[in-house]
JSON list of C-alpha atoms in Angstrom, two decimals:
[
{"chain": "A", "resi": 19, "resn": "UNK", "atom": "CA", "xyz": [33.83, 42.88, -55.76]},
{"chain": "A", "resi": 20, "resn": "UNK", "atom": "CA", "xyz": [36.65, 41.12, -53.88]},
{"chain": "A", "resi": 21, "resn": "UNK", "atom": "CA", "xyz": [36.31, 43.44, -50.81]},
{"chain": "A", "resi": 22, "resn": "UNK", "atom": "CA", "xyz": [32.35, 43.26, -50.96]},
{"chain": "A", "resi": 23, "resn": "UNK", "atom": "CA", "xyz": [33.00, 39.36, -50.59]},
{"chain": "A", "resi": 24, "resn": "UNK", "atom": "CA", "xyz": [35.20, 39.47, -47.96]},
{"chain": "A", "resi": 25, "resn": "UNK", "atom": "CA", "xyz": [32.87, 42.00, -45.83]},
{"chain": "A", "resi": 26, "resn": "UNK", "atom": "CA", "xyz": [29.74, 39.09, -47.01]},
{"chain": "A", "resi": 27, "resn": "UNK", "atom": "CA", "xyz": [31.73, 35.97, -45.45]},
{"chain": "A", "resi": 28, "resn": "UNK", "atom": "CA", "xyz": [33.32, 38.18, -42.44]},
{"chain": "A", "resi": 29, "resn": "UNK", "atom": "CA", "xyz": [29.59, 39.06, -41.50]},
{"chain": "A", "resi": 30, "resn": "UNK", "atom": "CA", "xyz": [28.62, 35.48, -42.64]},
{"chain": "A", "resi": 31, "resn": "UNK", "atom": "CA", "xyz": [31.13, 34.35, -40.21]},
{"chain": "A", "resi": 32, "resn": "UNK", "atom": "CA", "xyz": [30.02, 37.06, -37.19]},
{"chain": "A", "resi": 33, "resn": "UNK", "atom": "CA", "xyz": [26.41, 35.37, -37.43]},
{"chain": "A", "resi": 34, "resn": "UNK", "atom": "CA", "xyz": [27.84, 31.90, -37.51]},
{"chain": "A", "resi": 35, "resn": "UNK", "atom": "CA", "xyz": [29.61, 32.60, -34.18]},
{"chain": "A", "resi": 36, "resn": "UNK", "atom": "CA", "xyz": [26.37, 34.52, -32.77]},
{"chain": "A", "resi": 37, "resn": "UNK", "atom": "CA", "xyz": [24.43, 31.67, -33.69]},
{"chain": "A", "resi": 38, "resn": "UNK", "atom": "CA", "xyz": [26.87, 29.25, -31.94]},
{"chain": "A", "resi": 39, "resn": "UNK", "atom": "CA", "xyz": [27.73, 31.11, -28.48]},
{"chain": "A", "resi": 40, "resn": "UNK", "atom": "CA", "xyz": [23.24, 31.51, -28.47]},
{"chain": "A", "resi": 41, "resn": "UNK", "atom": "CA", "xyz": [23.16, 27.42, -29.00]},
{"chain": "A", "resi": 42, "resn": "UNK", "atom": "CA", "xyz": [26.25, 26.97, -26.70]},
{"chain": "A", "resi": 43, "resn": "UNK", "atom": "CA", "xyz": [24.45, 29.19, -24.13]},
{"chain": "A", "resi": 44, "resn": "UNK", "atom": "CA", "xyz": [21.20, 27.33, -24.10]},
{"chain": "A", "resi": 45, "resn": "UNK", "atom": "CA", "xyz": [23.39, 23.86, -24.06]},
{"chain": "A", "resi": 46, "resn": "UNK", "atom": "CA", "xyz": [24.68, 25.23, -20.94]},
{"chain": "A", "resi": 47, "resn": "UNK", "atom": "CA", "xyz": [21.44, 26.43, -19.12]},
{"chain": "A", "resi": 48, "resn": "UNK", "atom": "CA", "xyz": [20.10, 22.55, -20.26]},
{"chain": "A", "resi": 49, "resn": "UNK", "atom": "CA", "xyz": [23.49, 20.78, -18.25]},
{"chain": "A", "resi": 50, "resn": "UNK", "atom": "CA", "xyz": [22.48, 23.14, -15.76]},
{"chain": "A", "resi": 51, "resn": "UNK", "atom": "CA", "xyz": [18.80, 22.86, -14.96]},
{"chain": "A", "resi": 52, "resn": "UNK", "atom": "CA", "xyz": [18.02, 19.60, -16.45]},
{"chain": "A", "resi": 53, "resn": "UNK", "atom": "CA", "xyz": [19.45, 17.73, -13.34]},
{"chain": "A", "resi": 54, "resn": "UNK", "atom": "CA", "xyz": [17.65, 20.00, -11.10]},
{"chain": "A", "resi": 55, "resn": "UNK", "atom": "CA", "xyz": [14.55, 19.42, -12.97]},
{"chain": "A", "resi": 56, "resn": "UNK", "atom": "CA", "xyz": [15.00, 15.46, -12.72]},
{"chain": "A", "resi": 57, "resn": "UNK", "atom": "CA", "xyz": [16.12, 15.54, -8.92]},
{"chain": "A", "resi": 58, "resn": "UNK", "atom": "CA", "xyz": [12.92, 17.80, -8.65]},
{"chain": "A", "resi": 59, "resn": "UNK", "atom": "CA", "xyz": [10.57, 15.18, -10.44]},
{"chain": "A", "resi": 60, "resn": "UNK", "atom": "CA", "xyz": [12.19, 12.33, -8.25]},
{"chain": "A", "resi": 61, "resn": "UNK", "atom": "CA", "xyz": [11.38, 13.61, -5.17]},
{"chain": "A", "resi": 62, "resn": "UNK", "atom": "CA", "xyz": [7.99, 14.94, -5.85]},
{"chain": "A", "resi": 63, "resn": "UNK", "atom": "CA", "xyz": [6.87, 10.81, -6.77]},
{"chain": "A", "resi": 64, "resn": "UNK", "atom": "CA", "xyz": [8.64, 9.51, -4.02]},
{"chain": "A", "resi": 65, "resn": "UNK", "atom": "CA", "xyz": [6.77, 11.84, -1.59]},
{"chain": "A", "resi": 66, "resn": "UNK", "atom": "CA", "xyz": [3.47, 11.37, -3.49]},
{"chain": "A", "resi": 67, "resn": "UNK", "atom": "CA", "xyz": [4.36, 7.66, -3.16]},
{"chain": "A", "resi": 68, "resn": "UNK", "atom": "CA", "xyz": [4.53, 7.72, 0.11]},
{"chain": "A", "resi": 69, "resn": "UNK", "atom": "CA", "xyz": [1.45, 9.56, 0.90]},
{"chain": "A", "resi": 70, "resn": "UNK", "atom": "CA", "xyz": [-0.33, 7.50, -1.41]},
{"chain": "A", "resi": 71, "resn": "UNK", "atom": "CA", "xyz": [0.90, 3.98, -0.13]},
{"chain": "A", "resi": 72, "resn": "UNK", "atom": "CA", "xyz": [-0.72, 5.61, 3.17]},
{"chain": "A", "resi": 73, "resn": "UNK", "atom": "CA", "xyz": [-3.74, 6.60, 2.27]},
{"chain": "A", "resi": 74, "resn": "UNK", "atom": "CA", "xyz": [-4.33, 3.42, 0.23]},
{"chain": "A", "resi": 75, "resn": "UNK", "atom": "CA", "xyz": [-3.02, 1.06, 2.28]},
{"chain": "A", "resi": 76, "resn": "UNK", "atom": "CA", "xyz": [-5.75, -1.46, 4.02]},
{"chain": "A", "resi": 77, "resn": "UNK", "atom": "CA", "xyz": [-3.78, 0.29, 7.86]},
{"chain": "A", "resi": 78, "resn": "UNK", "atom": "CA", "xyz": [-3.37, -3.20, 9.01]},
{"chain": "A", "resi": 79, "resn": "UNK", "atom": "CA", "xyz": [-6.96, -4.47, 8.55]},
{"chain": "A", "resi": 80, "resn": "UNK", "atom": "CA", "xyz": [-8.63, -6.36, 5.86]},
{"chain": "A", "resi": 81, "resn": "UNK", "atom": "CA", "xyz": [-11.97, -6.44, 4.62]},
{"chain": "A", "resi": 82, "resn": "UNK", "atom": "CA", "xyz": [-12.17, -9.61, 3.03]},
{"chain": "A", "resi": 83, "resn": "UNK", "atom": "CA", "xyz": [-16.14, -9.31, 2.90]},
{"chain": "A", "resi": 84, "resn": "UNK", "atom": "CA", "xyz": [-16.33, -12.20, 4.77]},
{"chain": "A", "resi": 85, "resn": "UNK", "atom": "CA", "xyz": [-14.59, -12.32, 8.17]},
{"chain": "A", "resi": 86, "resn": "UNK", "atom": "CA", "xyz": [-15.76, -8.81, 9.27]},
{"chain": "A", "resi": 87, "resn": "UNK", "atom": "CA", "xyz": [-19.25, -8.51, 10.09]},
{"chain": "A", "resi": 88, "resn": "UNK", "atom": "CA", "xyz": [-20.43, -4.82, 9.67]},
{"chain": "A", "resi": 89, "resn": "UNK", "atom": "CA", "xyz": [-23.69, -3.83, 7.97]},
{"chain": "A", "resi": 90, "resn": "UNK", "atom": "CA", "xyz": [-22.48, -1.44, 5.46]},
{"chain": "A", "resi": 91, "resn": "UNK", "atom": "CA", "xyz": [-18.84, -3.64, 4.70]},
{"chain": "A", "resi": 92, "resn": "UNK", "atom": "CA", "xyz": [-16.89, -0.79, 6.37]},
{"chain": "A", "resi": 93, "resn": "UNK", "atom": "CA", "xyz": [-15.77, -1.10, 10.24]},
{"chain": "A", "resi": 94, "resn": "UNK", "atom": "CA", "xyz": [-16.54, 1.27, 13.03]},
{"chain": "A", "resi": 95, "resn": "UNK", "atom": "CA", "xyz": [-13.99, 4.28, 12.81]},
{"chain": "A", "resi": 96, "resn": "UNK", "atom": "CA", "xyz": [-13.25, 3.58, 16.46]},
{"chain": "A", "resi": 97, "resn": "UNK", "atom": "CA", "xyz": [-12.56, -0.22, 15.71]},
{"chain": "A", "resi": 98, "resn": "UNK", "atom": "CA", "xyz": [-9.47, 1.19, 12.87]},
{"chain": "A", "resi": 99, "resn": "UNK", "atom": "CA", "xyz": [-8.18, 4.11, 15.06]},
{"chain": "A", "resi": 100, "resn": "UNK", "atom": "CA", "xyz": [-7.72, 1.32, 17.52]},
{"chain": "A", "resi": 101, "resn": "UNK", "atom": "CA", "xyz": [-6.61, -1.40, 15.10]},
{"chain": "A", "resi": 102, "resn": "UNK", "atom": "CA", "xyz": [-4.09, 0.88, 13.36]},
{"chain": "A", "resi": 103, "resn": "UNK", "atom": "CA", "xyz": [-2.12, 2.42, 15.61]},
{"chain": "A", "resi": 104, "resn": "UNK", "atom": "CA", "xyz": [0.60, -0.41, 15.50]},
{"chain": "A", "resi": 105, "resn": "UNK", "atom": "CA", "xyz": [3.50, 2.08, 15.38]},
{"chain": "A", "resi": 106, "resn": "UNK", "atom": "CA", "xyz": [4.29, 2.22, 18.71]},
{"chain": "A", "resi": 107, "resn": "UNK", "atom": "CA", "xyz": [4.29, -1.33, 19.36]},
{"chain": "A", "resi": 108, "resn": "UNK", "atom": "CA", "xyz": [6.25, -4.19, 17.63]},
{"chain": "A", "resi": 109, "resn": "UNK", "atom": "CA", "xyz": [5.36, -7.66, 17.28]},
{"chain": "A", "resi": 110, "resn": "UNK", "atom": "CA", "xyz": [5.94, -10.76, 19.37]},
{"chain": "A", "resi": 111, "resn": "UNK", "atom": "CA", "xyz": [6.43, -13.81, 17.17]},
{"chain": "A", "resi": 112, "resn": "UNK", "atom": "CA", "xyz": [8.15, -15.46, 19.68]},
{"chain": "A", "resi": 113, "resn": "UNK", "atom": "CA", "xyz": [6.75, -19.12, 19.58]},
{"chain": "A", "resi": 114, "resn": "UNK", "atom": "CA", "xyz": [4.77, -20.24, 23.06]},
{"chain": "A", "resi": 115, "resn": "UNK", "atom": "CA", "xyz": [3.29, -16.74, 23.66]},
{"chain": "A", "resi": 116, "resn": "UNK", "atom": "CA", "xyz": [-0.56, -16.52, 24.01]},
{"chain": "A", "resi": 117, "resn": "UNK", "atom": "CA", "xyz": [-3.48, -14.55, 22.61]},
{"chain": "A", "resi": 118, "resn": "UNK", "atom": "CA", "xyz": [-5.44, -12.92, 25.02]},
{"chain": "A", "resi": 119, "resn": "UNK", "atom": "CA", "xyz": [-8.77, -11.06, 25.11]},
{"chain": "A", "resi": 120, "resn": "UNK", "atom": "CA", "xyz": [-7.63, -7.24, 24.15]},
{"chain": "A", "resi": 121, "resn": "UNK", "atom": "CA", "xyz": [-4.58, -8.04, 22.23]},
{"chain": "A", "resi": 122, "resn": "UNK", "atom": "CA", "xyz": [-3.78, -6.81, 19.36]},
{"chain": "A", "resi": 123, "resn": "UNK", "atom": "CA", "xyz": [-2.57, -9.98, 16.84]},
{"chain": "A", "resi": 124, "resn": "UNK", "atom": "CA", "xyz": [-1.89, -10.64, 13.51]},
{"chain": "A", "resi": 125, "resn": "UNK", "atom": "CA", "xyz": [-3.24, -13.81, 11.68]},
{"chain": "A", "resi": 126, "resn": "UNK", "atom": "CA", "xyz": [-3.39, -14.91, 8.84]},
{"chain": "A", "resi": 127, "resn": "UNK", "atom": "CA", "xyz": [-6.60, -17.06, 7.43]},
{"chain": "A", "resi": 128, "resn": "UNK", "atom": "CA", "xyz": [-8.68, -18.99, 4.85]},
{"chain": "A", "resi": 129, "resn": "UNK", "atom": "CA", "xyz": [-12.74, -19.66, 5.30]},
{"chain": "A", "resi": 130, "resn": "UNK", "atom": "CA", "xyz": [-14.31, -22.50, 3.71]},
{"chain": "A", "resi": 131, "resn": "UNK", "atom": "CA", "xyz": [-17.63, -23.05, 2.87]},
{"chain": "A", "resi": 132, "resn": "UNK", "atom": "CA", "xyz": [-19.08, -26.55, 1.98]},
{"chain": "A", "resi": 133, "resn": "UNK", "atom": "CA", "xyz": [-15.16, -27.36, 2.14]},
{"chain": "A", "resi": 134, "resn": "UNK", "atom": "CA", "xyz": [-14.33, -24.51, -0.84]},
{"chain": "A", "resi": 135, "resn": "UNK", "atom": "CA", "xyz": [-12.29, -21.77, -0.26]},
{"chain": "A", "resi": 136, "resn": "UNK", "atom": "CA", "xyz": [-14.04, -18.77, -1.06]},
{"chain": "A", "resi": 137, "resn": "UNK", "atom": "CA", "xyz": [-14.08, -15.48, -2.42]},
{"chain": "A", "resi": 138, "resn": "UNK", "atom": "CA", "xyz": [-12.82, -12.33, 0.09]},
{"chain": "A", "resi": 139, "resn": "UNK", "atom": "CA", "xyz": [-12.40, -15.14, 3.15]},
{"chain": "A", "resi": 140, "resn": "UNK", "atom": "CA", "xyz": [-8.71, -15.31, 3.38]},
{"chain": "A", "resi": 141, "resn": "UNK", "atom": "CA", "xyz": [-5.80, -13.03, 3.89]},
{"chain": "A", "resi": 142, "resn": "UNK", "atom": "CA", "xyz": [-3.96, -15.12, 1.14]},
{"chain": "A", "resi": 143, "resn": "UNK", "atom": "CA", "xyz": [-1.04, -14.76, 3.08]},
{"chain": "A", "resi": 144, "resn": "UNK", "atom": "CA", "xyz": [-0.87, -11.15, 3.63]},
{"chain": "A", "resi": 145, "resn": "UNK", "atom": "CA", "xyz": [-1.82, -11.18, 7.35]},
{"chain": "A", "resi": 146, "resn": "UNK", "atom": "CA", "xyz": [-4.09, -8.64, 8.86]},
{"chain": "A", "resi": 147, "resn": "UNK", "atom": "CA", "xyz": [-3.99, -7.41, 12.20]},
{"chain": "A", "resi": 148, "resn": "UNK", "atom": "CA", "xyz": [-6.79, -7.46, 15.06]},
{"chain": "A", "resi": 149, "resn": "UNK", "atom": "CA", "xyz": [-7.67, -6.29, 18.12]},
{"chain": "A", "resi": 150, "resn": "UNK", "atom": "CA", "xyz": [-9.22, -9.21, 19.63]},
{"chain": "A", "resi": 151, "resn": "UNK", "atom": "CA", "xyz": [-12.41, -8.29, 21.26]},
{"chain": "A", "resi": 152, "resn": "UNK", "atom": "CA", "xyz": [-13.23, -5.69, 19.07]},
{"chain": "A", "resi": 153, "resn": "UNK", "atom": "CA", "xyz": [-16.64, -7.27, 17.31]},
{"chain": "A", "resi": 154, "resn": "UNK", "atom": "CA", "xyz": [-15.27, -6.45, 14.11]},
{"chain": "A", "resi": 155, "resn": "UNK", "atom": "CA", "xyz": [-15.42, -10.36, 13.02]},
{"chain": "A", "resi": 156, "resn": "UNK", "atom": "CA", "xyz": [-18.27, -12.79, 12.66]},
{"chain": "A", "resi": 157, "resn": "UNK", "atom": "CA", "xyz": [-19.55, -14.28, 16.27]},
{"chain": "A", "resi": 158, "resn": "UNK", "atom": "CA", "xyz": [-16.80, -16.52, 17.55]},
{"chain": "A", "resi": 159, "resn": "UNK", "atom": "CA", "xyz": [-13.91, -15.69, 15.80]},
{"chain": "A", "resi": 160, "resn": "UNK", "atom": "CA", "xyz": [-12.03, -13.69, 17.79]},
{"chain": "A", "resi": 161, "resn": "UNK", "atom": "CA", "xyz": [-12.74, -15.90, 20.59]},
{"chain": "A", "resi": 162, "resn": "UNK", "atom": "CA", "xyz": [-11.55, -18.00, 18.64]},
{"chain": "A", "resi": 163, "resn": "UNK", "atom": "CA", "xyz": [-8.18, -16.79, 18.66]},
{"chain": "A", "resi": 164, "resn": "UNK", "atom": "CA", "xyz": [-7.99, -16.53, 22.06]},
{"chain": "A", "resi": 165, "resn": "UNK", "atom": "CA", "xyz": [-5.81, -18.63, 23.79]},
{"chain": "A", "resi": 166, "resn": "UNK", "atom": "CA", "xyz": [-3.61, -19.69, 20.78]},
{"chain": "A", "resi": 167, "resn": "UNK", "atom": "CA", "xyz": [0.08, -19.66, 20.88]},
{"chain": "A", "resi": 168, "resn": "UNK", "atom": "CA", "xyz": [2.19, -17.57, 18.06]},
{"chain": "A", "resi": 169, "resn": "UNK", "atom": "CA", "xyz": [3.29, -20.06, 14.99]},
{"chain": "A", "resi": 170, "resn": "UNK", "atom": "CA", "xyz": [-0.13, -22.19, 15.85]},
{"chain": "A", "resi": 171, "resn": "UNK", "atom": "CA", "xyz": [-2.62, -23.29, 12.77]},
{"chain": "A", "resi": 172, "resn": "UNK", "atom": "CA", "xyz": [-5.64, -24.45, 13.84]},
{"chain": "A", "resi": 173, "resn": "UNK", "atom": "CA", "xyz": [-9.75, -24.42, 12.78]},
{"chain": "A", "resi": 174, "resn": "UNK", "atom": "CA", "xyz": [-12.63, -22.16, 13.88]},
{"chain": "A", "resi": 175, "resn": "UNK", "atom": "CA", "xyz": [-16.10, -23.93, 12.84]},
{"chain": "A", "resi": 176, "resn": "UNK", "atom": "CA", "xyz": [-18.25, -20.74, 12.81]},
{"chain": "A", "resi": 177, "resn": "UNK", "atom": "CA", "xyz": [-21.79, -19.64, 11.12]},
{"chain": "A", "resi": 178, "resn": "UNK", "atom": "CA", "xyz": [-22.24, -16.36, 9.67]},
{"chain": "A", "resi": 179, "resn": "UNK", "atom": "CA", "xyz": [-25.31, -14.79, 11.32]},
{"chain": "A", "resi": 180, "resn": "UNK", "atom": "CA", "xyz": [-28.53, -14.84, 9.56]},
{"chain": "A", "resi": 181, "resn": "UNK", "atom": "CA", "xyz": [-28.47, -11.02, 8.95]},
{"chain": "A", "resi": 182, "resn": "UNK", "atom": "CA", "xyz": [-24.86, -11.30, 7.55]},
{"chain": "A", "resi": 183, "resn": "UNK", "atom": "CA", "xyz": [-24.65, -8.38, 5.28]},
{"chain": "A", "resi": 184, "resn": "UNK", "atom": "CA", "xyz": [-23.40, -10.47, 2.04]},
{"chain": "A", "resi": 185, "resn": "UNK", "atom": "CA", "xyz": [-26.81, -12.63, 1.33]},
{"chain": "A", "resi": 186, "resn": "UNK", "atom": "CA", "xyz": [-24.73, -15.28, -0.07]},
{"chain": "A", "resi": 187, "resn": "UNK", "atom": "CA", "xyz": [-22.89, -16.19, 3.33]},
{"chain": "A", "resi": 188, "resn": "UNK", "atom": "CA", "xyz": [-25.97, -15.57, 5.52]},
{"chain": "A", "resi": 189, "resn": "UNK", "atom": "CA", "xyz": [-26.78, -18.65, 7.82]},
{"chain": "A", "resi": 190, "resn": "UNK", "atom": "CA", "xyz": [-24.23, -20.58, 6.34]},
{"chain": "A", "resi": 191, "resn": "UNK", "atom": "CA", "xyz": [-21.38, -23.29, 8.24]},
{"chain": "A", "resi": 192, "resn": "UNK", "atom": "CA", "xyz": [-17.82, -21.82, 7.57]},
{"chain": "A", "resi": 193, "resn": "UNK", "atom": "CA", "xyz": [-14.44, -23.38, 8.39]},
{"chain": "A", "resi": 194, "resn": "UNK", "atom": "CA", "xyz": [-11.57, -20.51, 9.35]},
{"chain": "A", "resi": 195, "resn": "UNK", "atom": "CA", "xyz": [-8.15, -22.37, 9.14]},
{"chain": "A", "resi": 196, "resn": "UNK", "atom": "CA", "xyz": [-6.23, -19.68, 10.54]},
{"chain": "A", "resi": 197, "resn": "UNK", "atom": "CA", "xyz": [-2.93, -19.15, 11.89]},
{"chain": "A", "resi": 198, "resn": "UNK", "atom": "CA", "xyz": [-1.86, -16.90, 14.78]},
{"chain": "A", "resi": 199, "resn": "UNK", "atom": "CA", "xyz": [1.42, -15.02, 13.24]},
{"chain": "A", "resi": 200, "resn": "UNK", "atom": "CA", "xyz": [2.31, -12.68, 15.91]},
{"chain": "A", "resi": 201, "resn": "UNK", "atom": "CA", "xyz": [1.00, -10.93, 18.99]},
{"chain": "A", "resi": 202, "resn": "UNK", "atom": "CA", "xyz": [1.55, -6.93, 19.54]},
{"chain": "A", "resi": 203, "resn": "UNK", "atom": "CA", "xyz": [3.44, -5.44, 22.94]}
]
């Protein structure tokens, strides 16, 4: 009976260290490919972030629903493949230079109506960047712009046409208070 014990525990002990070396084994394929897995992972979000932040950024423009005046609230394609094609070009916010018909500038702005800010007519900060000239704002506003130095705050009094695509801002007196943050070379 003694013998037949000591074959039990020997074969006991032979599945013991079976079991062990298969854990240890799969321990060491996880050390292994768990990093890879993780560096992996990483770099698949950061390139999905950065295709995403492309493709959802506003490409330098804003449509604040009430600054642009397009019929359907989307601008002419040929308007943003001019207006977004800053990469080649860096901006001038060297105080004292001047906004000229063509440029391409970044402002920043606020409308008010009846002396309220309201909704979608400001940049809150943000800037936006436009090719002055382009039509893509309500009459006078781009003109507007023109001949303003870089740093300078100062008022457009404007009206948004009578066939202004948001009925609530159609015909009405609105006050731009916008500031001229930079000019493109």
């Amino acid at each position: 009976m003694n013998k037949q014990n000591k074959i039990m525990a020997q074969e006991k002990r032979r599945a013991e260290r079976e079991k062990q070396q298969k854990k240890d084994k799969v321990v060491k394929q996880l050390k292994f490919w768990v990093p890879i897995v993780a560096v992996v992972v990483v770099v698949i979000v950061l390139i999905w972030a950065v295709a995403t932040s492309g493709a959802s950024s506003n490409n330098g423009t804003q449509d604040t629903g009430a600054a642009t005046e397009t019929t359907s609230g989307t601008e002419d394609t040929s308007t943003l493949a001019s207006e977004t094609d800053t990469s080649a070009q860096t901006l001038d916010t060297e105080a004292g230079t001047v906004a000229e018909n063509g440029d391409k500038v970044n402002i920043d702005y606020t409308g008010y109506i009846d002396g309220e800010k309201f909704q979608g007519g400001s940049t809150d900060g943000n800037g936006t960047d436009l090719t002055l000239g382009s039509g893509s704002y309500i009459d006078g506003f781009e003109d507007g712009v023109v001949g303003h130095s870089v740093g300078e705050t100062f008022d457009l009094n404007l009206k948004f046409p009578d066939s202004y695509w948001n009925s609530d801002y159609a015909g009405k007196d609105v006050t731009f208070e916008v500031t001229l943050n930079g000019v493109y070379k």
